[in-house]
Short mmCIF file of C-alpha atoms in Angstrom, two decimals:
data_model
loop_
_atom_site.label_atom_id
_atom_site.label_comp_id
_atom_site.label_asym_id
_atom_site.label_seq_id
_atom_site.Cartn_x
_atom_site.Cartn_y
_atom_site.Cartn_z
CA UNK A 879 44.41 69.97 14.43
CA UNK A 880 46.72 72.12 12.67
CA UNK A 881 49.65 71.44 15.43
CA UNK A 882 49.88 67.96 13.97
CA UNK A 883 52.63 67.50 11.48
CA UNK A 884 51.19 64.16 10.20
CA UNK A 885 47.90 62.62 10.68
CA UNK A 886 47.45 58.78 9.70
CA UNK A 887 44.00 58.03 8.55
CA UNK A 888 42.47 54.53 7.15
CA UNK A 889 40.57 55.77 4.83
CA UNK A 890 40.76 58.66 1.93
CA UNK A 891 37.36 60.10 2.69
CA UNK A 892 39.39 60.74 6.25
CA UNK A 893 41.18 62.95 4.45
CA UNK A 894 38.60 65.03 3.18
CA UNK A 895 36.92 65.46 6.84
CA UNK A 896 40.11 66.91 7.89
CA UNK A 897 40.25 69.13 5.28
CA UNK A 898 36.93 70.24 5.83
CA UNK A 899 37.35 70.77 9.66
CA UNK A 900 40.54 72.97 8.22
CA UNK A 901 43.40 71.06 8.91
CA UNK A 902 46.25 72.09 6.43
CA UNK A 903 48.83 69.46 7.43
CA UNK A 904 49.70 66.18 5.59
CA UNK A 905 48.39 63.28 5.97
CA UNK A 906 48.77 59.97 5.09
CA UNK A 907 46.27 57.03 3.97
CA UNK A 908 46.78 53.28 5.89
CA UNK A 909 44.62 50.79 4.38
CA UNK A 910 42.06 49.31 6.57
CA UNK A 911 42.61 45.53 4.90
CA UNK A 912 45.30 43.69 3.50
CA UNK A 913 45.65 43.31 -0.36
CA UNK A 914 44.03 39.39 -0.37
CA UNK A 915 40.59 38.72 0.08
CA UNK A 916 40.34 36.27 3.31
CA UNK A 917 38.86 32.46 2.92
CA UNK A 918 35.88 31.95 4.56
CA UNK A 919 36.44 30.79 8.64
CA UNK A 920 33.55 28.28 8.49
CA UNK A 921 31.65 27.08 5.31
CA UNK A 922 28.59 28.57 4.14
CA UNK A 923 25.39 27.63 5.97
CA UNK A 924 23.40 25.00 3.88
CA UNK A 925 19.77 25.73 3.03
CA UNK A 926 18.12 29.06 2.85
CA UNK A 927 19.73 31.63 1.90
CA UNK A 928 20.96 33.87 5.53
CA UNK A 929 21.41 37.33 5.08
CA UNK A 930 22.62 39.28 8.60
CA UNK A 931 23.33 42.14 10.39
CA UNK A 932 26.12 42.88 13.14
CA UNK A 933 25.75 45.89 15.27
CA UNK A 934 24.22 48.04 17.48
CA UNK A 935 19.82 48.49 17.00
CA UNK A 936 20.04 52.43 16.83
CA UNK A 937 18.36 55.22 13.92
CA UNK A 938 21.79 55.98 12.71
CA UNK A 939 22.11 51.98 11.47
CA UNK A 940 19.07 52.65 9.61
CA UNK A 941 17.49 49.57 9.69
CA UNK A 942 14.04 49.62 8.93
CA UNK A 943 15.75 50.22 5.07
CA UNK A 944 17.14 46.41 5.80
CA UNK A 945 14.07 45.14 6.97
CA UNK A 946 12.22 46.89 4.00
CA UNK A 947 14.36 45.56 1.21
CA UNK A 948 14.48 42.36 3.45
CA UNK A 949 10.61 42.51 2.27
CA UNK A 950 11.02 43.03 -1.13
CA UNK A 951 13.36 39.98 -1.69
CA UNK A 952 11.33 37.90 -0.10
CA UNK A 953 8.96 38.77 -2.32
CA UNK A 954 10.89 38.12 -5.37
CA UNK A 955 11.95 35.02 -4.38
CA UNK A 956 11.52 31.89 -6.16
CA UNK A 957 10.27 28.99 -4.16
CA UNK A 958 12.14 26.53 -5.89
CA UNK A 959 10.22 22.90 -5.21
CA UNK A 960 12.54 21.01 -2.85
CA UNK A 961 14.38 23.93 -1.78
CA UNK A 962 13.93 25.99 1.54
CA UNK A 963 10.92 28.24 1.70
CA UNK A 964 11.64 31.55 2.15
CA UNK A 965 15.18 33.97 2.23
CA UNK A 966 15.96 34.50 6.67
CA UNK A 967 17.27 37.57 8.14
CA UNK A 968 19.48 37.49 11.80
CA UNK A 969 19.99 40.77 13.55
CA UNK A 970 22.92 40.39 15.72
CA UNK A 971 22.72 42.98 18.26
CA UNK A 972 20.23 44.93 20.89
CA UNK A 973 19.47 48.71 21.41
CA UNK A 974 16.78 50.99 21.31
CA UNK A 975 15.30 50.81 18.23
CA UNK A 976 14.22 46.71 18.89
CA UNK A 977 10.81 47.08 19.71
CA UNK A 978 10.39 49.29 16.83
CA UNK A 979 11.70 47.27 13.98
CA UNK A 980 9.79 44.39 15.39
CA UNK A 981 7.24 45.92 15.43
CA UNK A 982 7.75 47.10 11.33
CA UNK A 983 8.75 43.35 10.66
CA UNK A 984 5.15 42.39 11.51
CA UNK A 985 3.80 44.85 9.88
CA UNK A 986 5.72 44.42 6.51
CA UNK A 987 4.90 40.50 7.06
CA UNK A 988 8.77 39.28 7.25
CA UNK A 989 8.47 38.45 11.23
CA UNK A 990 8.46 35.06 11.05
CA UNK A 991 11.83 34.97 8.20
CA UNK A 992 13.28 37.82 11.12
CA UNK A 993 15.35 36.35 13.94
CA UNK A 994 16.19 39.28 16.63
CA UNK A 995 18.97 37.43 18.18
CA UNK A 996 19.89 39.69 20.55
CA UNK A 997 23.53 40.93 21.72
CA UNK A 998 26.20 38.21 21.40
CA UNK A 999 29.60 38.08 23.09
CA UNK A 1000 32.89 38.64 21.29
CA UNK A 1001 33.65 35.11 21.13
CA UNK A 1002 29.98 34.58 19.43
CA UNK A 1003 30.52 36.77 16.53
CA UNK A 1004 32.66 34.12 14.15
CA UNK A 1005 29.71 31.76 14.54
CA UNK A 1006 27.03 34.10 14.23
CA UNK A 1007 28.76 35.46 11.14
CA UNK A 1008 29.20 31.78 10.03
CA UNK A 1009 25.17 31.39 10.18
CA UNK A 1010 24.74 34.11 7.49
CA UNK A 1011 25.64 33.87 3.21
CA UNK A 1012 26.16 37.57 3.65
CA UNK A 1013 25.51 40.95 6.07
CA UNK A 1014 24.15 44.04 4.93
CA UNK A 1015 24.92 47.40 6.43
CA UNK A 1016 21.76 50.21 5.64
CA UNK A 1017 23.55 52.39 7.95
CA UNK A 1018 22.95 56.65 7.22
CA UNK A 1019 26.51 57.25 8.55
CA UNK A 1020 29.59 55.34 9.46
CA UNK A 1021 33.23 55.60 10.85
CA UNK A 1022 35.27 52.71 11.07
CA UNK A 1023 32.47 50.21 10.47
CA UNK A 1024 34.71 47.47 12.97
CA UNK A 1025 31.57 45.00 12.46
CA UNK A 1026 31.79 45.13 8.74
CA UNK A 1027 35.50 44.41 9.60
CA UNK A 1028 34.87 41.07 12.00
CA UNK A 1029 32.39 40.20 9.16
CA UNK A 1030 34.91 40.23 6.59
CA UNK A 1031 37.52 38.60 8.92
CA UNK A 1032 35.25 35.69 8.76
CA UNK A 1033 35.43 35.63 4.86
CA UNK A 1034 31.85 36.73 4.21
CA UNK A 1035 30.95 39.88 1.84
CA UNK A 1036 29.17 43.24 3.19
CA UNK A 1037 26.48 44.48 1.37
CA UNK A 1038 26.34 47.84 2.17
CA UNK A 1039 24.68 51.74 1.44
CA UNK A 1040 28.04 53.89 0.59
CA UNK A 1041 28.54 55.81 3.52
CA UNK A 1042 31.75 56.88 5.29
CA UNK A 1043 34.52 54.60 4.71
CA UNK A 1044 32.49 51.26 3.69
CA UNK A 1045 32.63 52.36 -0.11
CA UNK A 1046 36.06 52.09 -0.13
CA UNK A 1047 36.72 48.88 2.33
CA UNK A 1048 34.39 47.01 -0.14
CA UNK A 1049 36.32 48.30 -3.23
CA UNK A 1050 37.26 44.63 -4.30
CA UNK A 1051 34.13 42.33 -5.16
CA UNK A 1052 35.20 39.31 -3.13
CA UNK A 1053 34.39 41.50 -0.53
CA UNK A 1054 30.79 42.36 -1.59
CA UNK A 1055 29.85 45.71 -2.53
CA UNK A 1056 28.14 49.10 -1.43
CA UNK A 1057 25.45 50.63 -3.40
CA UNK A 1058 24.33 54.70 -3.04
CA UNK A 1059 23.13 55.60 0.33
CA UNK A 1060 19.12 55.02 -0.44
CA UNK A 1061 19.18 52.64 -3.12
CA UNK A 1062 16.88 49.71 -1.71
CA UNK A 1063 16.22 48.54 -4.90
#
């Protein structure tokens, strides 16, 4: 590392990795996003209210958190006469850990508010993203978080734990927010 004179990183807590791996060069932050929050590609879904996930179904994406505070807002939720029943949840994305979280879906009683829509294509993801209010990201470690990009490309906010660089790509609140790693409350 150290036979670098400059290393360009997108994120400040970058910067601290390299120092910590014991690289004594400089290095310079480039923002991940642009100044300006971006307008929403497609309106908001009407009805219920769509949370989602992007990404890959693996233990490091953590997401039997989601599905767990998935749970508890459902039941919070206000059925509001007139209005739809119940809060959904789309996972956007395959891997090993499917079986598994259907599996805890059932079992926490949210299956049938769960879709498990599989792995889309590249050219899916704007509508996909368009389906949803908001994503959530319960992930126990990230790097460059590219699906919390798309999403945000698409002009919908990231809920997310603060892990890696999300804390400080959702610095402004247009863009949602990120809560400590463990908080599902």
């Amino acid at each position: 590392l150290n036979d670098f004179d400059l290393i360009l990183v997108q994120a400040k807590c970058f910067v601290e990795d390299l120092s910590r791996l014991g690289y004594r060069g400089r290095s310079c932050v480039v923002p991940y996003l642009p100044p300006r929050v971006v307008r929403p590609l497609v309106p908001y879904p009407r009805g219920q209210l769509t949370l989602g996930f992007l990404g890959r179904l693996e233990p490091q994406k953590n997401l039997p958190a989601l599905l767990r505070i998935f749970q508890a807002l459902c039941q919070r939720f206000v059925r509001i006469p007139g209005q739809p029943r119940w809060p959904r949840l789309l996972l956007f994305g395959a891997g090993s850990q499917s079986a598994c979280l259907r599996s805890l879906a059932e079992q926490l009683g949210v299956a049938g508010q769960v879709e498990f829509a599989g792995a889309i294509s590249r050219e899916a993801v704007p509508a996909a993203i368009g389906r949803c209010h908001l994503c959530c990201f319960t992930s126990s470690t990230e790097g460059q978080a590219l699906a919390c990009f798309e999403i945000l490309a698409c002009g919908r906010p990231v809920v997310a734990f603060a892990v890696g660089a999300l804390a400080e790509i959702l610095d402004h609140p247009d863009m949602g927010t990120a809560v400590p790693f463990g908080n599902e409350g």
